[in-house]
């Protein structure tokens, strides 16, 4: 009698478990996906709020410049302040390499193409020309005052579209 072969005949073969399915993922992966989605939404909202706060700060500064001009500020100093504000907003909104070195005609072209609706070329040229004019105590005639008002409107529109 050979008991060994009979004992082995009664054994079953090794059964491997079924392969792990790709879908549906385990609950831990659902949690990771939900956290990643929440982080992406939070980042998008933070960037949007940051961008809006820069635009809001620029508009508040522009309002302060408009009030100072209405109270008798010189046109030349308004032109300088508006030009500086445009530069700061452009540097905050666009890559520094694209904006920092621009001046003259290239700066005016940038203002025209950088925002929806552009920046009126005649207003930009008048603003640039006013930077180099001799400072006068206040806007002396209605034409200068009207021109300064056009500057304020154009800068406000550009800040809203570009910033």
JSON list of C-alpha atoms in Angstrom, two decimals:
[
{"chain": "A", "resi": 1, "resn": "UNK", "atom": "CA", "xyz": [0.00, 0.00, 0.00]},
{"chain": "A", "resi": 2, "resn": "UNK", "atom": "CA", "xyz": [1.21, 3.30, -1.00]},
{"chain": "A", "resi": 3, "resn": "UNK", "atom": "CA", "xyz": [-0.67, 5.97, 0.99]},
{"chain": "A", "resi": 4, "resn": "UNK", "atom": "CA", "xyz": [1.30, 8.93, -0.36]},
{"chain": "A", "resi": 5, "resn": "UNK", "atom": "CA", "xyz": [-0.11, 9.04, -3.90]},
{"chain": "A", "resi": 6, "resn": "UNK", "atom": "CA", "xyz": [-3.71, 8.87, -2.66]},
{"chain": "A", "resi": 7, "resn": "UNK", "atom": "CA", "xyz": [-3.16, 11.74, -0.24]},
{"chain": "A", "resi": 8, "resn": "UNK", "atom": "CA", "xyz": [-1.78, 13.97, -2.99]},
{"chain": "A", "resi": 9, "resn": "UNK", "atom": "CA", "xyz": [-4.60, 13.10, -5.34]},
{"chain": "A", "resi": 10, "resn": "UNK", "atom": "CA", "xyz": [-7.11, 14.65, -2.97]},
{"chain": "A", "resi": 11, "resn": "UNK", "atom": "CA", "xyz": [-5.37, 18.10, -2.97]},
{"chain": "A", "resi": 12, "resn": "UNK", "atom": "CA", "xyz": [-6.63, 20.90, -5.15]},
{"chain": "A", "resi": 13, "resn": "UNK", "atom": "CA", "xyz": [-4.46, 23.20, -7.25]},
{"chain": "A", "resi": 14, "resn": "UNK", "atom": "CA", "xyz": [-3.48, 26.71, -6.05]},
{"chain": "A", "resi": 15, "resn": "UNK", "atom": "CA", "xyz": [-6.14, 29.30, -6.85]},
{"chain": "A", "resi": 16, "resn": "UNK", "atom": "CA", "xyz": [-4.93, 32.88, -7.50]},
{"chain": "A", "resi": 17, "resn": "UNK", "atom": "CA", "xyz": [-7.13, 35.77, -6.51]},
{"chain": "A", "resi": 18, "resn": "UNK", "atom": "CA", "xyz": [-8.95, 37.71, -9.24]},
{"chain": "A", "resi": 19, "resn": "UNK", "atom": "CA", "xyz": [-6.93, 40.66, -10.63]},
{"chain": "A", "resi": 20, "resn": "UNK", "atom": "CA", "xyz": [-7.59, 44.02, -8.99]},
{"chain": "A", "resi": 21, "resn": "UNK", "atom": "CA", "xyz": [-9.98, 45.99, -11.22]},
{"chain": "A", "resi": 22, "resn": "UNK", "atom": "CA", "xyz": [-9.03, 49.45, -12.47]},
{"chain": "A", "resi": 23, "resn": "UNK", "atom": "CA", "xyz": [-12.53, 50.80, -11.88]},
{"chain": "A", "resi": 24, "resn": "UNK", "atom": "CA", "xyz": [-14.06, 51.66, -9.48]},
{"chain": "A", "resi": 25, "resn": "UNK", "atom": "CA", "xyz": [-11.19, 53.00, -7.43]},
{"chain": "A", "resi": 26, "resn": "UNK", "atom": "CA", "xyz": [-10.90, 52.33, -3.76]},
{"chain": "A", "resi": 27, "resn": "UNK", "atom": "CA", "xyz": [-12.55, 54.82, -1.36]},
{"chain": "A", "resi": 28, "resn": "UNK", "atom": "CA", "xyz": [-9.17, 56.35, -0.52]},
{"chain": "A", "resi": 29, "resn": "UNK", "atom": "CA", "xyz": [-8.67, 57.41, -4.14]},
{"chain": "A", "resi": 30, "resn": "UNK", "atom": "CA", "xyz": [-12.10, 59.08, -4.15]},
{"chain": "A", "resi": 31, "resn": "UNK", "atom": "CA", "xyz": [-11.04, 61.09, -1.12]},
{"chain": "A", "resi": 32, "resn": "UNK", "atom": "CA", "xyz": [-7.74, 62.08, -2.76]},
{"chain": "A", "resi": 33, "resn": "UNK", "atom": "CA", "xyz": [-9.61, 63.12, -5.93]},
{"chain": "A", "resi": 34, "resn": "UNK", "atom": "CA", "xyz": [-12.10, 65.19, -3.92]},
{"chain": "A", "resi": 35, "resn": "UNK", "atom": "CA", "xyz": [-9.29, 66.92, -2.01]},
{"chain": "A", "resi": 36, "resn": "UNK", "atom": "CA", "xyz": [-7.42, 67.66, -5.27]},
{"chain": "A", "resi": 37, "resn": "UNK", "atom": "CA", "xyz": [-10.60, 69.12, -6.78]},
{"chain": "A", "resi": 38, "resn": "UNK", "atom": "CA", "xyz": [-11.20, 71.28, -3.70]},
{"chain": "A", "resi": 39, "resn": "UNK", "atom": "CA", "xyz": [-7.59, 72.47, -3.78]},
{"chain": "A", "resi": 40, "resn": "UNK", "atom": "CA", "xyz": [-7.88, 73.41, -7.46]},
{"chain": "A", "resi": 41, "resn": "UNK", "atom": "CA", "xyz": [-11.12, 75.31, -6.86]},
{"chain": "A", "resi": 42, "resn": "UNK", "atom": "CA", "xyz": [-9.60, 77.06, -3.86]},
{"chain": "A", "resi": 43, "resn": "UNK", "atom": "CA", "xyz": [-6.52, 78.06, -5.85]},
{"chain": "A", "resi": 44, "resn": "UNK", "atom": "CA", "xyz": [-8.65, 79.39, -8.70]},
{"chain": "A", "resi": 45, "resn": "UNK", "atom": "CA", "xyz": [-10.77, 81.45, -6.29]},
{"chain": "A", "resi": 46, "resn": "UNK", "atom": "CA", "xyz": [-7.68, 82.78, -4.53]},
{"chain": "A", "resi": 47, "resn": "UNK", "atom": "CA", "xyz": [-6.07, 83.84, -7.82]},
{"chain": "A", "resi": 48, "resn": "UNK", "atom": "CA", "xyz": [-9.30, 85.49, -8.93]},
{"chain": "A", "resi": 49, "resn": "UNK", "atom": "CA", "xyz": [-9.63, 87.39, -5.65]},
{"chain": "A", "resi": 50, "resn": "UNK", "atom": "CA", "xyz": [-5.99, 88.46, -5.85]},
{"chain": "A", "resi": 51, "resn": "UNK", "atom": "CA", "xyz": [-6.47, 89.72, -9.38]},
{"chain": "A", "resi": 52, "resn": "UNK", "atom": "CA", "xyz": [-9.63, 91.56, -8.41]},
{"chain": "A", "resi": 53, "resn": "UNK", "atom": "CA", "xyz": [-7.96, 93.13, -5.39]},
{"chain": "A", "resi": 54, "resn": "UNK", "atom": "CA", "xyz": [-5.18, 94.50, -7.64]},
{"chain": "A", "resi": 55, "resn": "UNK", "atom": "CA", "xyz": [-7.81, 95.92, -9.97]},
{"chain": "A", "resi": 56, "resn": "UNK", "atom": "CA", "xyz": [-9.73, 97.34, -7.03]},
{"chain": "A", "resi": 57, "resn": "UNK", "atom": "CA", "xyz": [-6.59, 98.99, -5.63]},
{"chain": "A", "resi": 58, "resn": "UNK", "atom": "CA", "xyz": [-5.80, 100.50, -9.02]},
{"chain": "A", "resi": 59, "resn": "UNK", "atom": "CA", "xyz": [-9.34, 101.85, -9.33]},
{"chain": "A", "resi": 60, "resn": "UNK", "atom": "CA", "xyz": [-9.19, 103.34, -5.84]},
{"chain": "A", "resi": 61, "resn": "UNK", "atom": "CA", "xyz": [-5.92, 105.07, -6.69]},
{"chain": "A", "resi": 62, "resn": "UNK", "atom": "CA", "xyz": [-7.43, 106.33, -9.92]},
{"chain": "A", "resi": 63, "resn": "UNK", "atom": "CA", "xyz": [-10.43, 107.70, -8.00]},
{"chain": "A", "resi": 64, "resn": "UNK", "atom": "CA", "xyz": [-8.04, 109.52, -5.65]},
{"chain": "A", "resi": 65, "resn": "UNK", "atom": "CA", "xyz": [-6.22, 111.03, -8.65]},
{"chain": "A", "resi": 66, "resn": "UNK", "atom": "CA", "xyz": [-9.53, 112.13, -10.17]},
{"chain": "A", "resi": 67, "resn": "UNK", "atom": "CA", "xyz": [-10.57, 113.79, -6.89]},
{"chain": "A", "resi": 68, "resn": "UNK", "atom": "CA", "xyz": [-7.22, 115.56, -6.62]},
{"chain": "A", "resi": 69, "resn": "UNK", "atom": "CA", "xyz": [-7.55, 116.80, -10.20]},
{"chain": "A", "resi": 70, "resn": "UNK", "atom": "CA", "xyz": [-11.09, 118.02, -9.53]},
{"chain": "A", "resi": 71, "resn": "UNK", "atom": "CA", "xyz": [-9.72, 119.96, -6.56]},
{"chain": "A", "resi": 72, "resn": "UNK", "atom": "CA", "xyz": [-7.25, 121.83, -8.76]},
{"chain": "A", "resi": 73, "resn": "UNK", "atom": "CA", "xyz": [-4.28, 119.54, -9.32]},
{"chain": "A", "resi": 74, "resn": "UNK", "atom": "CA", "xyz": [-2.00, 120.40, -12.24]},
{"chain": "A", "resi": 75, "resn": "UNK", "atom": "CA", "xyz": [-2.53, 118.59, -15.54]},
{"chain": "A", "resi": 76, "resn": "UNK", "atom": "CA", "xyz": [1.18, 117.71, -15.81]},
{"chain": "A", "resi": 77, "resn": "UNK", "atom": "CA", "xyz": [1.22, 116.05, -12.38]},
{"chain": "A", "resi": 78, "resn": "UNK", "atom": "CA", "xyz": [-1.99, 114.19, -13.27]},
{"chain": "A", "resi": 79, "resn": "UNK", "atom": "CA", "xyz": [-0.31, 112.95, -16.44]},
{"chain": "A", "resi": 80, "resn": "UNK", "atom": "CA", "xyz": [2.72, 111.76, -14.46]},
{"chain": "A", "resi": 81, "resn": "UNK", "atom": "CA", "xyz": [0.57, 109.98, -11.90]},
{"chain": "A", "resi": 82, "resn": "UNK", "atom": "CA", "xyz": [-1.63, 108.34, -14.55]},
{"chain": "A", "resi": 83, "resn": "UNK", "atom": "CA", "xyz": [1.42, 107.18, -16.46]},
{"chain": "A", "resi": 84, "resn": "UNK", "atom": "CA", "xyz": [2.94, 105.70, -13.29]},
{"chain": "A", "resi": 85, "resn": "UNK", "atom": "CA", "xyz": [-0.35, 103.98, -12.47]},
{"chain": "A", "resi": 86, "resn": "UNK", "atom": "CA", "xyz": [-0.56, 102.48, -15.96]},
{"chain": "A", "resi": 87, "resn": "UNK", "atom": "CA", "xyz": [2.99, 101.18, -15.62]},
{"chain": "A", "resi": 88, "resn": "UNK", "atom": "CA", "xyz": [2.36, 99.62, -12.22]},
{"chain": "A", "resi": 89, "resn": "UNK", "atom": "CA", "xyz": [-0.82, 97.92, -13.38]},
{"chain": "A", "resi": 90, "resn": "UNK", "atom": "CA", "xyz": [0.92, 96.64, -16.52]},
{"chain": "A", "resi": 91, "resn": "UNK", "atom": "CA", "xyz": [3.83, 95.28, -14.46]},
{"chain": "A", "resi": 92, "resn": "UNK", "atom": "CA", "xyz": [1.42, 93.58, -12.07]},
{"chain": "A", "resi": 93, "resn": "UNK", "atom": "CA", "xyz": [-0.71, 92.07, -14.82]},
{"chain": "A", "resi": 94, "resn": "UNK", "atom": "CA", "xyz": [1.76, 91.15, -17.57]},
{"chain": "A", "resi": 95, "resn": "UNK", "atom": "CA", "xyz": [5.20, 89.50, -17.49]},
{"chain": "A", "resi": 96, "resn": "UNK", "atom": "CA", "xyz": [7.90, 91.95, -16.44]},
{"chain": "A", "resi": 97, "resn": "UNK", "atom": "CA", "xyz": [10.07, 91.02, -19.45]},
{"chain": "A", "resi": 98, "resn": "UNK", "atom": "CA", "xyz": [7.24, 92.02, -21.76]},
{"chain": "A", "resi": 99, "resn": "UNK", "atom": "CA", "xyz": [6.47, 95.39, -20.14]},
{"chain": "A", "resi": 100, "resn": "UNK", "atom": "CA", "xyz": [9.38, 96.84, -18.19]},
{"chain": "A", "resi": 101, "resn": "UNK", "atom": "CA", "xyz": [11.51, 98.06, -21.10]},
{"chain": "A", "resi": 102, "resn": "UNK", "atom": "CA", "xyz": [8.69, 99.54, -23.18]},
{"chain": "A", "resi": 103, "resn": "UNK", "atom": "CA", "xyz": [8.65, 103.27, -23.85]},
{"chain": "A", "resi": 104, "resn": "UNK", "atom": "CA", "xyz": [7.55, 105.65, -26.55]},
{"chain": "A", "resi": 105, "resn": "UNK", "atom": "CA", "xyz": [5.75, 104.15, -29.53]},
{"chain": "A", "resi": 106, "resn": "UNK", "atom": "CA", "xyz": [6.21, 100.58, -28.28]},
{"chain": "A", "resi": 107, "resn": "UNK", "atom": "CA", "xyz": [4.54, 101.47, -24.96]},
{"chain": "A", "resi": 108, "resn": "UNK", "atom": "CA", "xyz": [1.62, 103.07, -26.82]},
{"chain": "A", "resi": 109, "resn": "UNK", "atom": "CA", "xyz": [1.26, 99.96, -29.02]},
{"chain": "A", "resi": 110, "resn": "UNK", "atom": "CA", "xyz": [1.30, 97.79, -25.92]},
{"chain": "A", "resi": 111, "resn": "UNK", "atom": "CA", "xyz": [-1.49, 99.85, -24.35]},
{"chain": "A", "resi": 112, "resn": "UNK", "atom": "CA", "xyz": [-3.55, 99.52, -27.53]},
{"chain": "A", "resi": 113, "resn": "UNK", "atom": "CA", "xyz": [-3.24, 95.75, -27.85]},
{"chain": "A", "resi": 114, "resn": "UNK", "atom": "CA", "xyz": [-3.14, 94.70, -24.19]},
{"chain": "A", "resi": 115, "resn": "UNK", "atom": "CA", "xyz": [-6.81, 95.10, -23.32]},
{"chain": "A", "resi": 116, "resn": "UNK", "atom": "CA", "xyz": [-10.17, 94.46, -24.85]},
{"chain": "A", "resi": 117, "resn": "UNK", "atom": "CA", "xyz": [-11.17, 97.62, -26.65]},
{"chain": "A", "resi": 118, "resn": "UNK", "atom": "CA", "xyz": [-7.57, 98.86, -26.53]},
{"chain": "A", "resi": 119, "resn": "UNK", "atom": "CA", "xyz": [-6.44, 102.28, -25.44]},
{"chain": "A", "resi": 120, "resn": "UNK", "atom": "CA", "xyz": [-7.27, 105.25, -27.69]},
{"chain": "A", "resi": 121, "resn": "UNK", "atom": "CA", "xyz": [-4.09, 106.21, -29.53]},
{"chain": "A", "resi": 122, "resn": "UNK", "atom": "CA", "xyz": [-4.80, 109.95, -29.43]},
{"chain": "A", "resi": 123, "resn": "UNK", "atom": "CA", "xyz": [-5.38, 109.82, -25.67]},
{"chain": "A", "resi": 124, "resn": "UNK", "atom": "CA", "xyz": [-2.15, 107.88, -25.15]},
{"chain": "A", "resi": 125, "resn": "UNK", "atom": "CA", "xyz": [-0.16, 110.31, -27.27]},
{"chain": "A", "resi": 126, "resn": "UNK", "atom": "CA", "xyz": [-1.65, 113.32, -25.46]},
{"chain": "A", "resi": 127, "resn": "UNK", "atom": "CA", "xyz": [-0.89, 111.71, -22.11]},
{"chain": "A", "resi": 128, "resn": "UNK", "atom": "CA", "xyz": [2.70, 111.03, -23.14]},
{"chain": "A", "resi": 129, "resn": "UNK", "atom": "CA", "xyz": [3.14, 114.58, -24.47]},
{"chain": "A", "resi": 130, "resn": "UNK", "atom": "CA", "xyz": [1.76, 116.01, -21.22]},
{"chain": "A", "resi": 131, "resn": "UNK", "atom": "CA", "xyz": [4.48, 114.24, -19.27]},
{"chain": "A", "resi": 132, "resn": "UNK", "atom": "CA", "xyz": [7.07, 116.63, -20.70]},
{"chain": "A", "resi": 133, "resn": "UNK", "atom": "CA", "xyz": [5.06, 119.83, -20.58]},
{"chain": "A", "resi": 134, "resn": "UNK", "atom": "CA", "xyz": [5.91, 122.60, -18.18]},
{"chain": "A", "resi": 135, "resn": "UNK", "atom": "CA", "xyz": [3.87, 122.18, -15.00]},
{"chain": "A", "resi": 136, "resn": "UNK", "atom": "CA", "xyz": [1.09, 124.72, -14.52]},
{"chain": "A", "resi": 137, "resn": "UNK", "atom": "CA", "xyz": [-0.76, 125.21, -11.24]},
{"chain": "A", "resi": 138, "resn": "UNK", "atom": "CA", "xyz": [-4.07, 123.80, -12.52]},
{"chain": "A", "resi": 139, "resn": "UNK", "atom": "CA", "xyz": [-5.96, 123.09, -15.69]},
{"chain": "A", "resi": 140, "resn": "UNK", "atom": "CA", "xyz": [-6.08, 126.54, -17.24]},
{"chain": "A", "resi": 141, "resn": "UNK", "atom": "CA", "xyz": [-8.67, 126.10, -19.93]},
{"chain": "A", "resi": 142, "resn": "UNK", "atom": "CA", "xyz": [-11.65, 123.91, -20.68]},
{"chain": "A", "resi": 143, "resn": "UNK", "atom": "CA", "xyz": [-9.78, 122.05, -23.43]},
{"chain": "A", "resi": 144, "resn": "UNK", "atom": "CA", "xyz": [-7.07, 120.85, -21.04]},
{"chain": "A", "resi": 145, "resn": "UNK", "atom": "CA", "xyz": [-9.69, 119.89, -18.49]},
{"chain": "A", "resi": 146, "resn": "UNK", "atom": "CA", "xyz": [-11.67, 117.93, -21.07]},
{"chain": "A", "resi": 147, "resn": "UNK", "atom": "CA", "xyz": [-8.50, 116.20, -22.24]},
{"chain": "A", "resi": 148, "resn": "UNK", "atom": "CA", "xyz": [-7.63, 115.23, -18.66]},
{"chain": "A", "resi": 149, "resn": "UNK", "atom": "CA", "xyz": [-11.14, 113.82, -18.20]},
{"chain": "A", "resi": 150, "resn": "UNK", "atom": "CA", "xyz": [-10.62, 111.70, -21.34]},
{"chain": "A", "resi": 151, "resn": "UNK", "atom": "CA", "xyz": [-7.36, 110.42, -19.83]},
{"chain": "A", "resi": 152, "resn": "UNK", "atom": "CA", "xyz": [-9.16, 109.40, -16.66]},
{"chain": "A", "resi": 153, "resn": "UNK", "atom": "CA", "xyz": [-11.91, 107.61, -18.60]},
{"chain": "A", "resi": 154, "resn": "UNK", "atom": "CA", "xyz": [-9.42, 105.80, -20.86]},
{"chain": "A", "resi": 155, "resn": "UNK", "atom": "CA", "xyz": [-7.23, 104.72, -17.94]},
{"chain": "A", "resi": 156, "resn": "UNK", "atom": "CA", "xyz": [-10.27, 103.48, -16.00]},
{"chain": "A", "resi": 157, "resn": "UNK", "atom": "CA", "xyz": [-11.44, 101.47, -19.01]},
{"chain": "A", "resi": 158, "resn": "UNK", "atom": "CA", "xyz": [-7.96, 100.03, -19.60]},
{"chain": "A", "resi": 159, "resn": "UNK", "atom": "CA", "xyz": [-7.58, 99.02, -15.94]},
{"chain": "A", "resi": 160, "resn": "UNK", "atom": "CA", "xyz": [-10.95, 97.26, -16.05]},
{"chain": "A", "resi": 161, "resn": "UNK", "atom": "CA", "xyz": [-10.07, 95.40, -19.23]},
{"chain": "A", "resi": 162, "resn": "UNK", "atom": "CA", "xyz": [-6.41, 94.62, -18.61]},
{"chain": "A", "resi": 163, "resn": "UNK", "atom": "CA", "xyz": [-6.02, 94.20, -14.88]}
]
